[in-house]
PDB file of C-alpha atoms in Angstrom:
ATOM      1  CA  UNK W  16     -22.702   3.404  -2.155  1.00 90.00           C
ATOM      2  CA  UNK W  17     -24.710   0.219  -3.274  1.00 97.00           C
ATOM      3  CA  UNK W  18     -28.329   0.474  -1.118  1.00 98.00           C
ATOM      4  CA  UNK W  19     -31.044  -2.782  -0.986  1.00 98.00           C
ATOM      5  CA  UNK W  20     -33.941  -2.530   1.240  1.00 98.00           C
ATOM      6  CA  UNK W  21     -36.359  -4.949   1.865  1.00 98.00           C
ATOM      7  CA  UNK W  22     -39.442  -5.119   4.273  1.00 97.00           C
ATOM      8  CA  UNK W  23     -37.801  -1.774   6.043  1.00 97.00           C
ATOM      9  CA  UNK W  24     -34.316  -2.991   6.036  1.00 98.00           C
ATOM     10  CA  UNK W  25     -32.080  -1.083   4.542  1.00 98.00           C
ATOM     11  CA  UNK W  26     -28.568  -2.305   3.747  1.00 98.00           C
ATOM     12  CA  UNK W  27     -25.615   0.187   2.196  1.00 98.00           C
ATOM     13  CA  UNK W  28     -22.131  -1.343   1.552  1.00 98.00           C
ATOM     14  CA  UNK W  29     -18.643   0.670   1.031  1.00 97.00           C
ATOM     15  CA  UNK W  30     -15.757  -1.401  -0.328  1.00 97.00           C
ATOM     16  CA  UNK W  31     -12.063  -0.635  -0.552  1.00 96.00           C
ATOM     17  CA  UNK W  32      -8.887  -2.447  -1.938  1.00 97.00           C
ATOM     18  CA  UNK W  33      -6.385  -2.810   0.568  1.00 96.00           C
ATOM     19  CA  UNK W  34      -2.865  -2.664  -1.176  1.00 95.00           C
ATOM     20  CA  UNK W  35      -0.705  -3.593   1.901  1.00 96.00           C
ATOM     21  CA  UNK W  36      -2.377  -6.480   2.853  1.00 96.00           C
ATOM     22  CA  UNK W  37      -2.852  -7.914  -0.932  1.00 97.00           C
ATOM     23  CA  UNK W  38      -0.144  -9.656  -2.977  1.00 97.00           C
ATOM     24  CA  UNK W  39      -0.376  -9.444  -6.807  1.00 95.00           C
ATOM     25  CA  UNK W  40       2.368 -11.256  -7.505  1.00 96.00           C
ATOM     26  CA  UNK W  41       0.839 -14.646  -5.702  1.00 97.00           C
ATOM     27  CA  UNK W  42      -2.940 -13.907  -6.730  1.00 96.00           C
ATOM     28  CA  UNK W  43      -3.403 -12.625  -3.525  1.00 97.00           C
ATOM     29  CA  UNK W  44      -5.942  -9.202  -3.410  1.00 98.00           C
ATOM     30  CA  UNK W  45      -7.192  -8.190  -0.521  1.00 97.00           C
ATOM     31  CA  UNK W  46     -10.739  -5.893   0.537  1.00 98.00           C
ATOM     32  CA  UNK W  47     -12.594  -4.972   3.255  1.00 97.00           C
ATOM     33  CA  UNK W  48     -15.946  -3.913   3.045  1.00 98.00           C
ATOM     34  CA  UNK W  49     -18.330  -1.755   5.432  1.00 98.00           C
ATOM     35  CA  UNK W  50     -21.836  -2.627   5.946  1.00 98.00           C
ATOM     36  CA  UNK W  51     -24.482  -0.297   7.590  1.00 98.00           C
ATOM     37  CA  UNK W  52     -28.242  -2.258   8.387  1.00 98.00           C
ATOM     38  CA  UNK W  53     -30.743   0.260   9.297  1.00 98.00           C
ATOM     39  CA  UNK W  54     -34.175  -1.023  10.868  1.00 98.00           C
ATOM     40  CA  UNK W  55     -36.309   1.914   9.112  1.00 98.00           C
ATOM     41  CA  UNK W  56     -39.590  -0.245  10.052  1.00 96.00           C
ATOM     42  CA  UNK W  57     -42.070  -0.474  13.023  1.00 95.00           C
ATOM     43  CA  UNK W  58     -41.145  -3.480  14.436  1.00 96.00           C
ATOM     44  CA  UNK W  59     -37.971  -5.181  15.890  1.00 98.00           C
ATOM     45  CA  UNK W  60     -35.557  -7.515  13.852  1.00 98.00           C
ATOM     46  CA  UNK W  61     -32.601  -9.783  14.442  1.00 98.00           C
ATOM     47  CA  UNK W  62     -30.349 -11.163  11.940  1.00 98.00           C
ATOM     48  CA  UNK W  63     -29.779 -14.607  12.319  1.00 98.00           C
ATOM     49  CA  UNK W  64     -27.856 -15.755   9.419  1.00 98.00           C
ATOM     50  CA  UNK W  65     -25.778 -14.356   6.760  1.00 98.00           C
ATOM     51  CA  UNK W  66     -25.252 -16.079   2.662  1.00 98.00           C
ATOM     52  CA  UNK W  67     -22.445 -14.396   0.984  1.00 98.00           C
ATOM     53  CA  UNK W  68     -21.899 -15.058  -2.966  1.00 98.00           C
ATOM     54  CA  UNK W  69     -18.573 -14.239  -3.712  1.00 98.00           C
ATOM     55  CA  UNK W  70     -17.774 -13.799  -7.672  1.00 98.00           C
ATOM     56  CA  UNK W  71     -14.083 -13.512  -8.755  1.00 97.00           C
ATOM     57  CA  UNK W  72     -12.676 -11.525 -12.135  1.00 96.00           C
ATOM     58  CA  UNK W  73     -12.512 -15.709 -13.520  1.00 96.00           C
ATOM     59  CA  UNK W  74     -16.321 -15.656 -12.725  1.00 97.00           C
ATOM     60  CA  UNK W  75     -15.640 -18.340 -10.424  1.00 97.00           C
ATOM     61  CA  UNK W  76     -18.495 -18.519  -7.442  1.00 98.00           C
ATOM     62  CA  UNK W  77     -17.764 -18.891  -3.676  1.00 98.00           C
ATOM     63  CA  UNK W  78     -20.691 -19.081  -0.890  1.00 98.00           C
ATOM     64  CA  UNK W  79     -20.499 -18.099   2.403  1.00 97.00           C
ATOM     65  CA  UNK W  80     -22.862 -19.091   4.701  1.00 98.00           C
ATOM     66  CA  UNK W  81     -23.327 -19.341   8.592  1.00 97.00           C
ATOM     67  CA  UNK W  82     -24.791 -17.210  11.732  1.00 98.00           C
ATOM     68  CA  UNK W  83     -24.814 -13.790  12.522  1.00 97.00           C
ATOM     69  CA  UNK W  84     -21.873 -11.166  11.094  1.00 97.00           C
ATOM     70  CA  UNK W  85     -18.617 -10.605  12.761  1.00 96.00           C
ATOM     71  CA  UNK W  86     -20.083 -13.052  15.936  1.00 96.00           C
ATOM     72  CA  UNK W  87     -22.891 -11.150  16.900  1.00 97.00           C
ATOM     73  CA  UNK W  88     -26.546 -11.620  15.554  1.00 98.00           C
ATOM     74  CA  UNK W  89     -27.685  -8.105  16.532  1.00 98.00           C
ATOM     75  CA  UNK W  90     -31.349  -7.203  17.210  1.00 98.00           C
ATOM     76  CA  UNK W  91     -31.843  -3.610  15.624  1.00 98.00           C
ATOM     77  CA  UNK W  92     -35.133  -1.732  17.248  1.00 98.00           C
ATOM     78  CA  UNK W  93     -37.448   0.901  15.327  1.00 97.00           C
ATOM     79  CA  UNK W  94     -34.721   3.591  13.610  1.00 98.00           C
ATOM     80  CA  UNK W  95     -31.161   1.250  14.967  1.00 98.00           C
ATOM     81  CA  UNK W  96     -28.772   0.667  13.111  1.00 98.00           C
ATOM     82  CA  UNK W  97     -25.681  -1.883  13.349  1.00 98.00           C
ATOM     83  CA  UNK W  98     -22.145  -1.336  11.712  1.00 98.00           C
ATOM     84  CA  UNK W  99     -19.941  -3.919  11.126  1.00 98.00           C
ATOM     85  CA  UNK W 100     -16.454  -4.158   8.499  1.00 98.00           C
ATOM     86  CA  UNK W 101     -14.984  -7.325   7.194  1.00 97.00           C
ATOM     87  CA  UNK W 102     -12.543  -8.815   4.963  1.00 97.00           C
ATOM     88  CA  UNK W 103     -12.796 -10.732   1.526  1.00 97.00           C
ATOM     89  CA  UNK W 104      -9.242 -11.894  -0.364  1.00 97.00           C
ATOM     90  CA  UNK W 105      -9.433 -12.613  -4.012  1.00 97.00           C
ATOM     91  CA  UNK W 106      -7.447 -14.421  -6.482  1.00 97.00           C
ATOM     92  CA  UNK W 107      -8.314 -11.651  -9.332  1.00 97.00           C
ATOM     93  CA  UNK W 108      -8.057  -7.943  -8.557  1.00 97.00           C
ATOM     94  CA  UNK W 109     -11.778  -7.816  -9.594  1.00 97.00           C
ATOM     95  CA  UNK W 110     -14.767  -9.282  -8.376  1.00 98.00           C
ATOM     96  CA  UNK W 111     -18.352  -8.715  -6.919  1.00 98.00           C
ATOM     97  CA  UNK W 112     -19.938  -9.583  -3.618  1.00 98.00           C
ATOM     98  CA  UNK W 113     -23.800  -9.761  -2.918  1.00 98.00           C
ATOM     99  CA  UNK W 114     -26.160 -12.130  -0.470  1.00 98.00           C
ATOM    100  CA  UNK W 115     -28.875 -11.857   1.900  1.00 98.00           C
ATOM    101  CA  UNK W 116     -29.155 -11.484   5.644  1.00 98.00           C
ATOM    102  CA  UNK W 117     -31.779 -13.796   6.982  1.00 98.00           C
ATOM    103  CA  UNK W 118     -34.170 -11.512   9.822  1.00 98.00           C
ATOM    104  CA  UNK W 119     -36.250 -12.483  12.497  1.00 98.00           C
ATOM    105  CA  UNK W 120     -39.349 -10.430  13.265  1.00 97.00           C
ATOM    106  CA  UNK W 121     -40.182  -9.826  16.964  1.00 94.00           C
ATOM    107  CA  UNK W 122     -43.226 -12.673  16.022  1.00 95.00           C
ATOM    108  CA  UNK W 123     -41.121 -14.575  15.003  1.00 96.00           C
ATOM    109  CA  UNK W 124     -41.433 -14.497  11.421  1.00 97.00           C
ATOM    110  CA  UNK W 125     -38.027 -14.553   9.061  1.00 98.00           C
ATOM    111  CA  UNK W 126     -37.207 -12.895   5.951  1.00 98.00           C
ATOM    112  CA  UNK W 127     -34.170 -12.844   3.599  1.00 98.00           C
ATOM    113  CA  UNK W 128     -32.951  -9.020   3.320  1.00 98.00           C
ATOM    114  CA  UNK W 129     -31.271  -8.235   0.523  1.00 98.00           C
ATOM    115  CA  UNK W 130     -27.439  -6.777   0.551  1.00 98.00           C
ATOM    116  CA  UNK W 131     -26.562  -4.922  -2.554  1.00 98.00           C
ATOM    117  CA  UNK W 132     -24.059  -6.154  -5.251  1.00 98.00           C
ATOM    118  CA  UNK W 133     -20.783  -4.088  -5.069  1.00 98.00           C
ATOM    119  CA  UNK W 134     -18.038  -4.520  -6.875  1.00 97.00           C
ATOM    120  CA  UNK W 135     -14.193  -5.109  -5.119  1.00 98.00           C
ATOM    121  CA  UNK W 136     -11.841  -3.520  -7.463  1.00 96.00           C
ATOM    122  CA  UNK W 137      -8.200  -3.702  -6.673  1.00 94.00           C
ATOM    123  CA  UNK W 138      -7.670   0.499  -7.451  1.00 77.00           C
ATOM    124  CA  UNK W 139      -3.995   0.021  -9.020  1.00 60.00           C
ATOM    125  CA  UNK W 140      -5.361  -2.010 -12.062  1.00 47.00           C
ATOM    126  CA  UNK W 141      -7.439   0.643 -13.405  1.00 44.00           C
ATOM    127  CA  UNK W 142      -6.065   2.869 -16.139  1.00 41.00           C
TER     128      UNK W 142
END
């Protein structure tokens, strides 16, 4: 499971191919992904905003950007954690997905936190 942790944030991603909601035969390759964000620091945090780069098998580049995850901007105390899944289609049954979640500090200072590149691998095309 991919890992990043910055400035006691860590952030651990599980991906999976999802074969009945994809469509190979229209480019169509669907995955959901699993993110965990553990506060493992001394202080409060809130992420605000999220910045996705999406990478196809064609190498072709797709940002994401906007507030929160899933609608909620959760505020993780000392040892919380938040769990969230989500959804990426691809053209290609291969790709990568990595970013940064932007945090708030309870004084109000902001950081980018990393999240880990993972690949999304459609399971059927591997031999």
């Amino acid at each position: 499971m991919p890992k990043a942790f910055t400035r006691g944030v860590l952030v651990e991603v599980e991906s999976h191919y999802l074969a009945e909601r994809s469509d190979p035969p229209n480019q169509l390759y669907f995955f959901v992904y699993h993110v965990k964000i553990t506060n493992q620091g001394r202080t409060t945090v809130q992420l605000t905003n999220r910045h996705w780069i999406i990478t196809d098998g064609m190498g072709n580049i797709e940002e994401v950007k906007g507030p929160g995850v899933v609608g909620e901007q959760p505020t993780l105390e000392a040892g919380d954690h938040f769990d969230y899944t989500s959804a990426c289609p691809l053209k290609t049954p291969h790709g990568s997905m990595r970013g940064t979640y932007q945090m708030v500090l309870e004084n109000g200072e902001s950081f980018e936190a990393e999240i880990p590149s993972f690949e999304l691998t459609a399971v059927h095309t591997l031999h």
